[in-house]
Coordinates of C-alpha atoms in Angstrom, one line a residue:
M29 CA 2.7 -3.6 1.7
D30 CA 2.3 -4.3 -2.0
A31 CA 2.3 -7.4 -4.1
G32 CA 6.1 -7.2 -4.4
G33 CA 6.4 -7.4 -0.6
R34 CA 7.6 -3.8 -0.3
E35 CA 6.5 -2.0 2.9
R36 CA 8.0 1.3 2.0
S37 CA 7.0 3.3 -1.0
T38 CA 9.1 2.8 -4.1
H39 CA 8.8 6.4 -5.1
D40 CA 8.1 10.0 -4.0
V41 CA 5.2 12.0 -5.3
E42 CA 4.6 15.7 -5.8
L43 CA 1.2 17.1 -6.6
A44 CA 1.0 20.5 -8.4
D45 CA -1.3 22.2 -11.0
G46 CA -3.2 19.1 -11.8
L47 CA -0.1 17.0 -12.4
V48 CA 1.7 14.2 -10.5
V49 CA 5.5 14.1 -10.5
K50 CA 6.8 10.7 -9.5
R51 CA 10.4 10.2 -8.5
F52 CA 11.5 6.7 -8.1
R53 CA 13.5 5.5 -5.1
S54 CA 14.2 2.1 -6.7
W55 CA 14.2 1.0 -10.3
S56 CA 16.3 -2.1 -10.5
R57 CA 13.5 -3.9 -12.3
D58 CA 13.0 -1.1 -14.8
E59 CA 9.9 0.1 -12.9
H60 CA 10.2 3.6 -14.4
R61 CA 10.4 2.2 -18.0
R62 CA 7.5 -0.1 -17.4
E63 CA 5.3 2.7 -16.0
W64 CA 6.2 5.1 -18.8
Q65 CA 5.4 2.5 -21.5
A66 CA 2.1 1.6 -19.8
L67 CA 1.0 5.2 -19.6
N68 CA 1.7 5.7 -23.2
L69 CA 0.0 2.5 -24.3
L70 CA -3.1 3.3 -22.3
A71 CA -3.2 6.9 -23.5
E72 CA -3.3 5.5 -27.1
F73 CA -5.6 2.5 -26.6
A74 CA -7.7 3.4 -23.5
P75 CA -7.7 7.1 -23.0
G76 CA -9.2 8.0 -19.6
L77 CA -8.4 4.7 -17.9
A78 CA -5.1 5.9 -16.5
P79 CA -3.2 9.1 -16.1
L80 CA -1.9 10.7 -19.3
P81 CA 1.8 10.8 -19.7
V82 CA 3.2 14.4 -19.7
S83 CA 7.0 14.1 -19.6
A84 CA 9.8 11.7 -18.4
D85 CA 13.5 11.7 -17.7
L86 CA 14.2 8.0 -17.6
E87 CA 17.9 8.4 -17.5
A88 CA 18.0 10.7 -14.5
D89 CA 19.1 9.5 -11.1
P90 CA 16.5 9.1 -9.8
P91 CA 14.2 8.7 -12.8
V92 CA 11.2 11.0 -12.9
I93 CA 7.8 10.8 -14.6
T94 CA 5.2 13.5 -14.8
M95 CA 1.6 12.6 -15.5
T96 CA -1.9 14.1 -15.2
R97 CA -3.7 13.7 -11.8
L98 CA -6.8 11.6 -11.8
P99 CA -9.9 12.5 -9.8
G100 CA -11.3 10.1 -7.2
M101 CA -10.7 8.3 -4.0
S102 CA -8.7 5.1 -3.4
L103 CA -10.9 2.0 -3.5
A104 CA -8.9 0.7 -0.6
G105 CA -10.3 3.4 1.7
L106 CA -14.0 2.8 0.8
A107 CA -16.7 0.4 2.0
V108 CA -16.7 -1.7 -1.1
T109 CA -20.2 -2.2 -2.6
A110 CA -21.6 -4.3 -5.4
Q111 CA -21.5 -1.1 -7.5
H112 CA -17.8 -0.8 -6.9
L113 CA -17.2 -4.5 -7.7
D114 CA -19.1 -4.1 -11.0
A115 CA -17.0 -1.1 -11.8
L116 CA -13.8 -3.0 -10.9
V117 CA -14.7 -5.8 -13.3
T118 CA -15.4 -3.3 -16.1
T119 CA -12.1 -1.5 -15.5
V120 CA -10.0 -4.7 -15.2
N121 CA -11.6 -6.1 -18.4
S122 CA -10.9 -2.8 -20.2
L123 CA -7.3 -2.8 -19.0
H124 CA -6.7 -6.4 -20.0
T125 CA -8.1 -6.1 -23.5
C126 CA -7.4 -2.6 -24.7
V127 CA -3.9 -3.2 -26.1
P128 CA -4.2 -4.9 -29.5
P129 CA -2.3 -8.2 -30.1
G130 CA 0.5 -6.6 -32.2
P131 CA 1.6 -3.9 -29.7
L132 CA 1.0 -6.3 -26.8
A133 CA 3.4 -8.9 -28.3
R134 CA 6.1 -6.2 -28.1
V135 CA 5.5 -5.5 -24.4
R136 CA 7.8 -7.3 -21.9
P137 CA 6.3 -10.0 -19.7
Q138 CA 5.1 -9.0 -16.2
P139 CA 8.2 -9.5 -13.9
W140 CA 7.0 -12.6 -12.1
L141 CA 6.0 -14.3 -15.4
A142 CA 9.3 -13.2 -17.0
E143 CA 11.2 -15.0 -14.2
G144 CA 8.8 -17.9 -14.2
A145 CA 6.0 -17.9 -11.6
V146 CA 6.8 -21.2 -10.0
R147 CA 10.5 -20.3 -9.8
R148 CA 9.6 -16.9 -8.3
M149 CA 7.4 -18.6 -5.7
R150 CA 10.1 -21.0 -4.7
A151 CA 12.9 -18.4 -4.6
R152 CA 10.7 -16.2 -2.4
A153 CA 10.0 -19.1 0.0
A154 CA 13.7 -20.0 0.2
A155 CA 14.7 -16.5 1.0
V156 CA 12.2 -16.0 3.9
P157 CA 13.9 -16.1 7.3
R158 CA 12.7 -18.4 10.0
Q159 CA 9.5 -16.8 11.5
P160 CA 8.4 -16.7 15.1
D161 CA 6.0 -19.5 16.2
R162 CA 2.5 -18.2 15.4
G163 CA 0.7 -21.3 16.6
P164 CA -0.6 -24.6 15.2
V165 CA -2.7 -23.2 12.4
V166 CA 0.2 -21.2 11.0
R167 CA 2.6 -24.2 11.4
A168 CA 0.2 -26.4 9.5
A169 CA -0.2 -23.9 6.7
C170 CA 3.5 -23.4 6.4
T171 CA 4.0 -27.2 6.2
A172 CA 1.2 -27.6 3.6
A173 CA 2.6 -24.6 1.6
A174 CA 6.1 -26.1 1.5
R175 CA 4.7 -29.4 0.2
W176 CA 2.6 -27.6 -2.5
L177 CA 5.6 -25.6 -3.6
D178 CA 7.7 -28.7 -3.9
R179 CA 5.4 -30.2 -6.5
A180 CA 3.9 -27.0 -8.0
A181 CA 3.6 -26.8 -11.8
E182 CA 1.5 -24.4 -13.8
P183 CA -1.6 -26.1 -15.3
A184 CA -1.3 -27.2 -18.9
G185 CA -3.0 -25.1 -21.6
P186 CA -2.5 -21.7 -23.2
R187 CA -2.4 -18.5 -21.3
T188 CA -5.0 -15.8 -22.0
E189 CA -2.5 -13.0 -22.7
V190 CA -3.6 -9.5 -21.5
F191 CA -2.0 -6.2 -20.7
G192 CA -1.6 -6.5 -16.9
Q193 CA -1.1 -3.8 -14.2
G194 CA 0.8 -6.4 -12.1
D195 CA -0.2 -5.3 -8.6
G196 CA -3.6 -6.2 -7.1
H197 CA -3.6 -3.6 -4.4
L198 CA -7.1 -1.9 -4.2
G199 CA -5.3 1.4 -3.6
N200 CA -4.4 1.4 -7.3
F201 CA -8.0 1.9 -8.3
L202 CA -9.6 5.4 -7.9
W203 CA -13.3 5.8 -7.7
D204 CA -14.8 9.1 -8.9
G205 CA -18.4 8.2 -8.1
S206 CA -19.2 6.5 -11.4
R207 CA -16.1 4.7 -12.6
L208 CA -12.7 3.3 -11.6
R209 CA -9.4 4.4 -13.0
V210 CA -6.0 2.8 -12.6
V211 CA -2.7 4.1 -11.3
D212 CA 0.8 2.6 -10.5
F213 CA 2.2 0.6 -13.4
E214 CA 5.7 -0.2 -12.0
D215 CA 5.0 -4.0 -12.5
A216 CA 3.0 -3.7 -15.7
G217 CA 3.6 -5.9 -18.7
R218 CA 2.3 -8.6 -20.9
S219 CA 0.6 -11.0 -18.5
D220 CA -1.7 -13.9 -18.0
R221 CA -5.3 -13.1 -17.2
A222 CA -5.5 -15.8 -14.6
F223 CA -2.3 -14.4 -12.9
E224 CA -3.8 -10.9 -12.8
L225 CA -7.2 -12.0 -11.4
A226 CA -5.5 -14.2 -8.7
S227 CA -3.3 -11.3 -7.7
L228 CA -6.3 -9.1 -7.2
T229 CA -8.4 -11.7 -5.4
E230 CA -5.7 -12.7 -3.0
H231 CA -4.3 -9.3 -2.2
I232 CA -4.6 -8.6 1.5
S233 CA -6.2 -5.3 0.7
S234 CA -9.0 -7.1 -1.1
W235 CA -10.0 -10.2 1.0
H236 CA -8.8 -9.0 4.5
E237 CA -9.1 -5.3 4.5
A238 CA -12.1 -4.8 2.2
G239 CA -13.8 -8.1 2.9
I240 CA -14.3 -9.0 -0.7
G241 CA -15.2 -12.6 -1.2
A242 CA -13.4 -14.5 -3.9
D243 CA -16.6 -15.9 -5.3
D244 CA -18.2 -12.5 -5.3
L245 CA -15.4 -11.0 -7.3
L246 CA -14.4 -13.9 -9.6
G247 CA -18.0 -14.8 -10.3
R248 CA -18.4 -11.4 -12.1
F249 CA -15.7 -12.5 -14.7
D250 CA -16.5 -14.8 -17.6
L251 CA -13.9 -17.5 -17.2
T252 CA -13.2 -20.6 -19.2
A253 CA -12.6 -23.9 -17.4
A254 CA -8.9 -23.6 -18.3
E255 CA -8.7 -20.0 -16.9
S256 CA -10.5 -21.1 -13.7
A257 CA -7.9 -23.8 -13.1
R258 CA -5.1 -21.3 -13.7
V259 CA -6.7 -18.8 -11.4
L260 CA -6.9 -21.4 -8.6
F261 CA -3.3 -22.3 -9.1
F262 CA -2.1 -18.7 -8.9
R263 CA -4.5 -17.9 -6.0
R264 CA -2.7 -20.7 -4.0
G265 CA 0.7 -19.2 -4.9
F266 CA -0.3 -15.7 -3.9
A267 CA -1.9 -16.9 -0.7
I268 CA 1.3 -18.6 0.3
F269 CA 3.3 -15.5 -0.7
W270 CA 1.1 -13.4 1.6
L271 CA 1.4 -15.9 4.4
Q272 CA 5.2 -15.5 4.2
L273 CA 4.8 -11.7 4.5
V274 CA 2.2 -11.4 7.3
C275 CA 3.9 -13.9 9.6
E276 CA 6.1 -11.0 10.5
R277 CA 3.1 -9.0 11.7
P278 CA 1.6 -9.0 15.1
G279 CA -2.0 -9.9 15.8
R280 CA -4.4 -12.4 14.2
I281 CA -3.6 -11.7 10.5
A282 CA -1.1 -14.6 10.3
A283 CA -3.7 -17.1 11.6
L284 CA -6.3 -15.7 9.2
Q285 CA -4.0 -16.0 6.3
A286 CA -3.0 -19.5 7.3
E287 CA -6.6 -20.6 7.3
R288 CA -7.0 -19.1 3.9
V289 CA -3.9 -21.1 2.6
L290 CA -5.2 -24.3 4.1
T291 CA -8.6 -23.8 2.5
L292 CA -7.1 -23.1 -0.9
L293 CA -4.9 -26.1 -0.6
G294 CA -7.8 -28.2 0.4
T295 CA -6.5 -29.1 3.9
G296 CA -8.4 -26.7 6.2
R297 CA -11.7 -25.1 7.1
A298 CA -13.1 -22.0 5.4
P299 CA -11.2 -18.8 6.4
V300 CA -12.7 -16.3 8.8
V301 CA -12.9 -13.0 7.1
P302 CA -13.3 -10.1 9.5
R303 CA -15.9 -7.5 8.7

């Protein structure tokens, strides 16, 4: 499941002769155009960080993009070490800062930010069907989340505009033994650094599956006080978003996510992170 809440892949992939052919199953949010723009921008301003664009038919049904195939293994499948985290910070910083201000200003905002992050959070919450009773911790977290969403407002102050990949799934980072590269730019766009770091920190693949501590990750970034406040705001929003998703899953994940929400909202104990 990705940051957009999609359980099924949004595309089909074919591998042949060192190339990746990506055929989109859905593209209502212009995922294909966002990806093609991202690949071309990164080829120009950060060659080697992402696949190189080869060809595209963006008007086809379905749209199709061909790109080069990157070496490496998904970070989501590895035991994440300090070396990996250092490489992750280097890659994310490079991605965020590689596109100069002029070209960046012409890039569409990341989809959540284009809609308005708070509006997107509230719309998602309103659309979630009633969930099965997962116990008192989950109920408490859902109540606290609803109260927070009622009064949520982005912290004042300017955004740190960056080029953002838009999806914090660790599977989008490929480790070749010395560096990390990035794939999957369906939600890419002009973004807020705090939003992107919160997405990465709170993604279930990061804290739950890989066991990456928030302080261990965020402590590697040089954040201003204003950025730190915005990161916390977006972390709360993403944690609530994930609570809404994992309540549908069996097992302990809903309770663990609920504990995380309560902690981030300042109303619960520290979350238990399985190792």
